[in-house]
Amino acid sequence: MSLRIIVVLAVLTGISGSPSVTVGPEADSADTRAHPNSVPETVEKTEILGQQEVIVQEKAEENVMATGELNINHYPARRAAHVVQHYLNTLYGSPYRLLQLHKIHRGNAEDVSDSERKYELEISVQELIGNTTGKCSAEILFPRGERQRSPQVQASCEELLKINTKAQEEALYQQYKMNSGLLSAQNLPDSYGHIEPDMKPFWHLSIVAASFVMLNESSENTLYNMAQVANITQLATENDQLKFDCHILLHEMVSQEIIHWKLLFTWSPPDGVKVLQMEQLPHRHEGEIPPNTN
Ligand SMILES: *[C@@H]1O[C@H](CO)[C@@H](O)[C@H](O)[C@H]1NC(C)=O
Ligand SMILES: *[C@@H]1O[C@H](CO)[C@@H](O)[C@H](O)[C@H]1NC(C)=O
Ligand SMILES: *[C@@H]1O[C@H](CO)[C@@H](O)[C@H](O)[C@H]1NC(C)=O
């Protein structure tokens, strides 16, 4: 009896693991173009290719899949975990500190009222620049129906912020605070996926600013990634913040849309990133707006 169960489990694991085995080289290059960023490719690849199939399944079995213990390889857990990533970047991100989902260990989802759903996740998060990894426990509350409310996140992490980035941040700040020439850059990364070393801090800074948008725009049915900075321009300020005007491209992986946003944000080492304005630009694909009700 118990032996039979083990055999069935083994077969199921084999099946759910198969999409990542079928990843082909053409898909690789297509994906690298779509995501010319520093995110490890293997994770994203699997996501994109598995996407259509998984979405179809989710539509059919939405209630079964998204409630109770979650399969950590399926999209409900992954989408919620990305919201935690955006949240952590809004709190701790800097030109020298960028957090990224590394692994999902466990997940659970439940309806907590008619209007909210709660996810509880155990994940590992990686700090990309210093290359440290730490575990986080997180709770994500998604409002149902109302599109304008963003998810509420709580997270506690260990070991993540060990590396002190103060000296690097202060040096960058002083360099660009002088205002001798205001920064202006286009296409981070360029179409070859390349970013000049001295522009990398601004790519990271833009991802942090974008995280405010991605957090605010996320729902249970979205999966946002930063795709590119079309341009970023430093503006003169009278106060002690550096100020930037920035045009970014986000990739929403469920609808496969590239979405353009214009952001106005400030940064300084003690105050971090503050987004003053965010505006979505009418640059969408043909596709329709993702459904907002369940
Ligand atoms: C990050 O650290 C892990 C082990 O701690 C190592 O295996 C990996 O190669 C490192 N990655 C980079 C990009 O340095
Ligand atoms: C999220 O976006 C909505 C709609 O643009 C806006 O009203 C709201 O203030 C934003 N929330 C946050 C936390 O930025
Ligand atoms: C920034 O890039 C966008 C998209 O390519 C473009 O429409 C806009 O004119 C650019 N703005 C500046 C200031 O270069």
XYZ file of C-alpha atoms and ligand atoms in Angstrom:
336
model
C 0.000 0.000 0.000
C 2.540 2.598 1.084
C 4.910 1.370 -1.591
C 2.265 2.069 -4.204
C 1.885 5.625 -2.955
C 5.606 6.190 -3.214
C 5.620 4.974 -6.798
C 2.766 7.283 -7.744
C 4.520 10.248 -6.148
C 7.688 9.494 -8.025
C 5.805 9.457 -11.307
C 4.058 12.733 -10.540
C 7.340 14.388 -9.657
C 8.750 13.209 -12.952
C 5.856 14.706 -14.849
C 5.902 18.091 -13.162
C 9.653 18.293 -13.644
C 9.535 17.660 -17.368
C 8.822 21.176 -18.747
C 12.248 22.390 -17.671
C 13.889 19.490 -19.479
C 12.335 20.487 -22.789
C 13.932 23.945 -22.800
C 15.475 24.455 -26.232
C 18.260 26.734 -27.435
C 15.993 28.957 -29.573
C 13.907 29.644 -26.534
C 17.088 30.564 -24.706
C 18.037 33.344 -27.016
C 14.481 34.630 -27.295
C 14.322 34.779 -23.558
C 17.662 36.512 -23.216
C 16.375 39.216 -25.511
C 13.175 39.551 -23.561
C 15.067 39.761 -20.277
C 18.372 41.393 -20.884
C 19.137 41.589 -17.195
C 21.258 39.971 -14.565
C 18.587 37.608 -13.286
C 19.760 33.980 -13.533
C 18.431 32.662 -16.798
C 17.510 29.171 -15.732
C 14.757 30.347 -13.423
C 13.199 32.686 -15.959
C 13.411 30.187 -18.786
C 11.383 27.633 -16.991
C 8.848 30.262 -16.074
C 8.273 31.477 -19.586
C 8.106 28.113 -21.231
C 5.975 26.547 -18.562
C 3.720 29.554 -18.625
C 0.983 28.801 -21.117
C 0.481 25.319 -19.883
C 0.388 26.340 -16.258
C -2.024 29.198 -16.856
C -4.455 26.902 -18.601
C -4.297 24.486 -15.707
C -4.775 27.243 -13.196
C -7.854 28.566 -14.925
C -9.348 25.115 -14.864
C -8.450 24.249 -11.301
C -8.062 27.638 -9.709
C -9.643 26.781 -6.391
C -7.976 23.436 -6.060
C -4.526 24.760 -6.853
C -4.430 28.017 -5.024
C -5.778 27.050 -1.616
C -4.109 25.091 1.148
C -0.575 23.765 0.866
C 0.880 25.092 -2.385
C 3.012 23.236 -4.862
C 6.200 25.288 -4.720
C 6.861 24.649 -8.403
C 3.563 26.148 -9.513
C 2.737 29.723 -10.291
C 0.552 30.769 -7.347
C 3.507 30.293 -4.983
C 5.968 31.863 -7.420
C 3.816 34.923 -8.074
C 3.298 35.555 -4.368
C 7.020 35.061 -3.712
C 7.862 37.685 -6.334
C 5.684 40.156 -4.463
C 7.871 39.548 -1.404
C 10.948 40.221 -3.535
C 9.534 43.581 -4.677
C 8.570 44.430 -1.118
C 12.056 43.685 0.234
C 13.625 45.815 -2.473
C 11.394 48.773 -1.612
C 12.654 48.494 1.974
C 16.299 47.516 1.591
C 17.292 47.997 -2.048
C 20.046 50.429 -2.974
C 22.526 50.951 -5.830
C 24.604 48.240 -4.113
C 21.964 45.986 -2.684
C 19.422 44.065 -4.709
C 17.276 41.230 -3.447
C 15.952 38.411 -5.535
C 13.861 35.347 -4.923
C 16.178 32.361 -4.752
C 13.991 29.411 -3.777
C 10.551 28.680 -2.414
C 10.574 26.147 0.406
C 6.969 26.032 1.472
C 3.739 27.866 0.770
C 0.191 27.978 1.920
C -2.791 30.026 0.738
C -6.223 30.569 2.202
C -9.247 32.833 2.028
C -9.242 34.939 5.156
C -12.452 36.801 4.372
C -14.678 37.502 1.396
C -12.322 40.222 0.352
C -8.836 38.926 1.104
C -6.587 35.990 0.527
C -3.525 35.249 2.572
C -0.337 33.508 1.449
C 2.250 32.283 3.902
C 5.617 31.495 2.403
C 9.008 30.230 3.482
C 11.529 31.351 0.899
C 15.216 31.971 0.384
C 16.211 35.348 -0.911
C 19.519 36.185 -2.502
C 21.317 39.480 -2.304
C 22.740 39.633 -5.805
C 25.609 42.048 -5.460
C 27.254 40.695 -2.314
C 25.977 37.197 -3.161
C 24.528 36.242 0.202
C 21.421 34.170 0.718
C 19.027 34.174 3.659
C 15.722 32.640 4.618
C 12.567 34.704 4.935
C 9.130 33.990 6.299
C 6.507 36.137 4.652
C 2.812 36.782 4.721
C 1.100 38.354 1.726
C -2.475 39.603 1.821
C -4.082 40.095 -1.574
C -7.256 42.139 -1.728
C -9.823 40.540 -4.001
C -11.661 42.393 -6.692
C -10.604 45.962 -6.078
C -7.850 46.666 -8.506
C -6.493 49.790 -6.883
C -5.406 48.188 -3.626
C -1.929 46.781 -3.487
C -0.964 43.625 -1.601
C 0.078 43.930 2.045
C 3.332 42.175 2.841
C 5.084 41.292 6.081
C 8.409 39.553 6.031
C 11.148 38.624 8.415
C 14.493 37.592 7.033
C 17.729 36.410 8.508
C 21.286 36.891 7.287
C 20.359 38.945 4.239
C 21.731 42.364 5.002
C 25.066 41.368 6.435
C 27.149 43.194 3.883
C 27.695 46.834 4.654
C 27.292 48.967 1.534
C 27.498 52.379 3.220
C 30.938 53.372 1.919
C 30.086 52.554 -1.706
C 26.767 54.364 -1.458
C 28.338 57.445 0.055
C 31.002 57.549 -2.684
C 28.379 57.279 -5.431
C 26.249 59.904 -3.752
C 29.138 62.374 -3.467
C 30.145 61.792 -7.073
C 26.695 62.614 -8.462
C 25.785 65.230 -5.881
C 28.483 67.525 -7.245
C 26.169 68.243 -10.172
C 29.127 69.016 -12.404
C 27.399 66.946 -15.062
C 24.019 65.383 -14.495
C 23.760 61.699 -15.275
C 21.897 60.687 -18.403
C 21.803 57.170 -19.819
C 19.773 55.105 -22.262
C 19.060 51.421 -22.668
C 20.255 49.713 -19.513
C 21.027 47.016 -20.486
C 21.587 47.485 -24.221
C 20.299 45.035 -26.813
C 23.302 42.778 -26.171
C 22.496 42.585 -22.472
C 25.482 44.774 -21.638
C 25.700 47.479 -18.985
C 28.770 49.666 -18.545
C 30.243 49.081 -15.076
C 29.759 52.694 -13.986
C 26.068 52.509 -14.981
C 25.339 49.344 -12.991
C 24.492 51.219 -9.779
C 21.822 53.122 -11.736
C 20.407 49.930 -13.204
C 20.108 48.614 -9.652
C 18.641 51.880 -8.423
C 16.055 51.779 -11.220
C 15.097 48.224 -10.283
C 14.527 49.374 -6.716
C 12.332 52.253 -7.925
C 10.513 49.838 -10.256
C 9.880 47.544 -7.294
C 7.531 50.182 -5.868
C 5.487 49.962 -9.069
C 5.675 46.177 -9.281
C 4.610 45.821 -5.654
C 1.732 48.216 -6.094
C 0.548 46.653 -9.345
C 0.858 43.014 -8.303
C -2.074 40.725 -7.736
C -2.392 36.980 -7.357
C -2.513 36.796 -11.141
C 0.563 38.786 -12.120
C 4.274 38.123 -12.343
C 6.313 41.265 -12.910
C 9.964 41.545 -13.827
C 12.123 44.514 -14.684
C 13.075 44.333 -18.363
C 14.961 47.517 -19.208
C 15.612 51.138 -18.364
C 14.801 52.984 -21.596
C 16.359 56.113 -20.175
C 17.281 57.701 -16.880
C 18.072 61.362 -16.343
C 19.320 63.022 -13.222
C 17.570 66.263 -12.332
C 19.064 69.160 -10.412
C 17.841 69.520 -6.823
C 18.212 72.090 -4.078
C 17.904 69.571 -1.265
C 20.233 66.731 -0.365
C 18.526 64.050 -2.441
C 19.619 62.878 -5.879
C 16.605 63.055 -8.186
C 15.925 60.988 -11.274
C 13.446 60.893 -14.078
C 13.307 57.387 -15.457
C 11.454 55.530 -18.202
C 11.282 51.802 -17.539
C 9.952 48.708 -19.274
C 8.370 46.029 -17.122
C 7.630 42.541 -18.343
C 4.394 41.079 -17.041
C 4.903 37.391 -17.648
C 1.335 36.160 -17.356
C -0.022 38.432 -20.079
C 3.398 38.574 -21.803
C 3.074 42.345 -21.987
C 5.862 44.877 -21.888
C 4.522 47.782 -19.870
C 6.063 51.243 -19.883
C 6.221 53.399 -16.793
C 7.620 56.828 -16.136
C 8.986 57.345 -12.642
C 10.234 60.308 -10.716
C 12.274 59.235 -7.717
C 14.894 60.382 -5.268
C 17.731 58.592 -3.572
C 20.214 59.348 -0.822
C 22.141 56.926 1.376
C 20.267 57.738 4.616
C 16.777 57.976 3.072
C 16.947 55.273 0.404
C 14.711 55.381 -2.660
C 11.505 57.396 -2.588
C 9.163 57.339 -5.571
C 7.549 60.748 -6.047
C 5.480 59.965 -9.130
C 4.627 56.869 -11.110
C 2.730 56.990 -14.346
C 1.889 54.150 -16.675
C 2.349 55.108 -20.308
C -0.058 53.979 -23.009
C 2.373 51.680 -24.742
C 0.693 48.350 -24.221
C 0.521 45.514 -26.674
C -2.743 44.733 -28.408
C -3.616 42.472 -25.522
C -6.351 43.212 -23.059
C -5.863 44.337 -19.495
C -5.361 41.288 -17.262
C -8.583 40.211 -15.570
C -8.830 41.718 -12.117
C -11.607 39.666 -10.605
C -11.458 36.021 -9.762
C 27.410 32.927 -4.985
O 27.773 32.118 -3.877
C 27.548 30.734 -4.098
C 27.908 29.972 -2.846
O 27.869 30.761 -1.721
C 28.401 30.265 -5.263
O 28.137 28.915 -5.520
C 28.046 31.090 -6.504
O 28.875 30.729 -7.570
C 28.194 32.569 -6.217
N 27.704 33.315 -7.365
C 28.347 34.341 -7.881
C 27.700 35.003 -9.028
O 29.400 34.736 -7.416
C -0.906 52.354 -6.290
O -1.453 52.838 -7.480
C -2.716 53.465 -7.324
C -3.268 53.774 -8.684
O -2.360 54.444 -9.472
C -2.527 54.707 -6.486
O -3.770 55.339 -6.301
C -1.941 54.303 -5.150
O -1.666 55.428 -4.393
C -0.688 53.497 -5.336
N -0.290 52.975 -4.080
C 0.922 53.071 -3.639
C 1.200 52.395 -2.353
O 1.792 53.655 -4.257
C 12.897 57.575 -23.096
O 12.568 56.378 -23.767
C 11.238 56.332 -24.239
C 10.980 54.952 -24.804
O 11.950 54.595 -25.727
C 11.031 57.448 -25.246
O 9.690 57.423 -25.693
C 11.327 58.769 -24.572
O 11.219 59.819 -25.512
C 12.717 58.760 -23.993
N 12.922 60.005 -23.252
C 14.074 60.648 -23.258
C 14.122 61.858 -22.398
O 15.035 60.270 -23.904
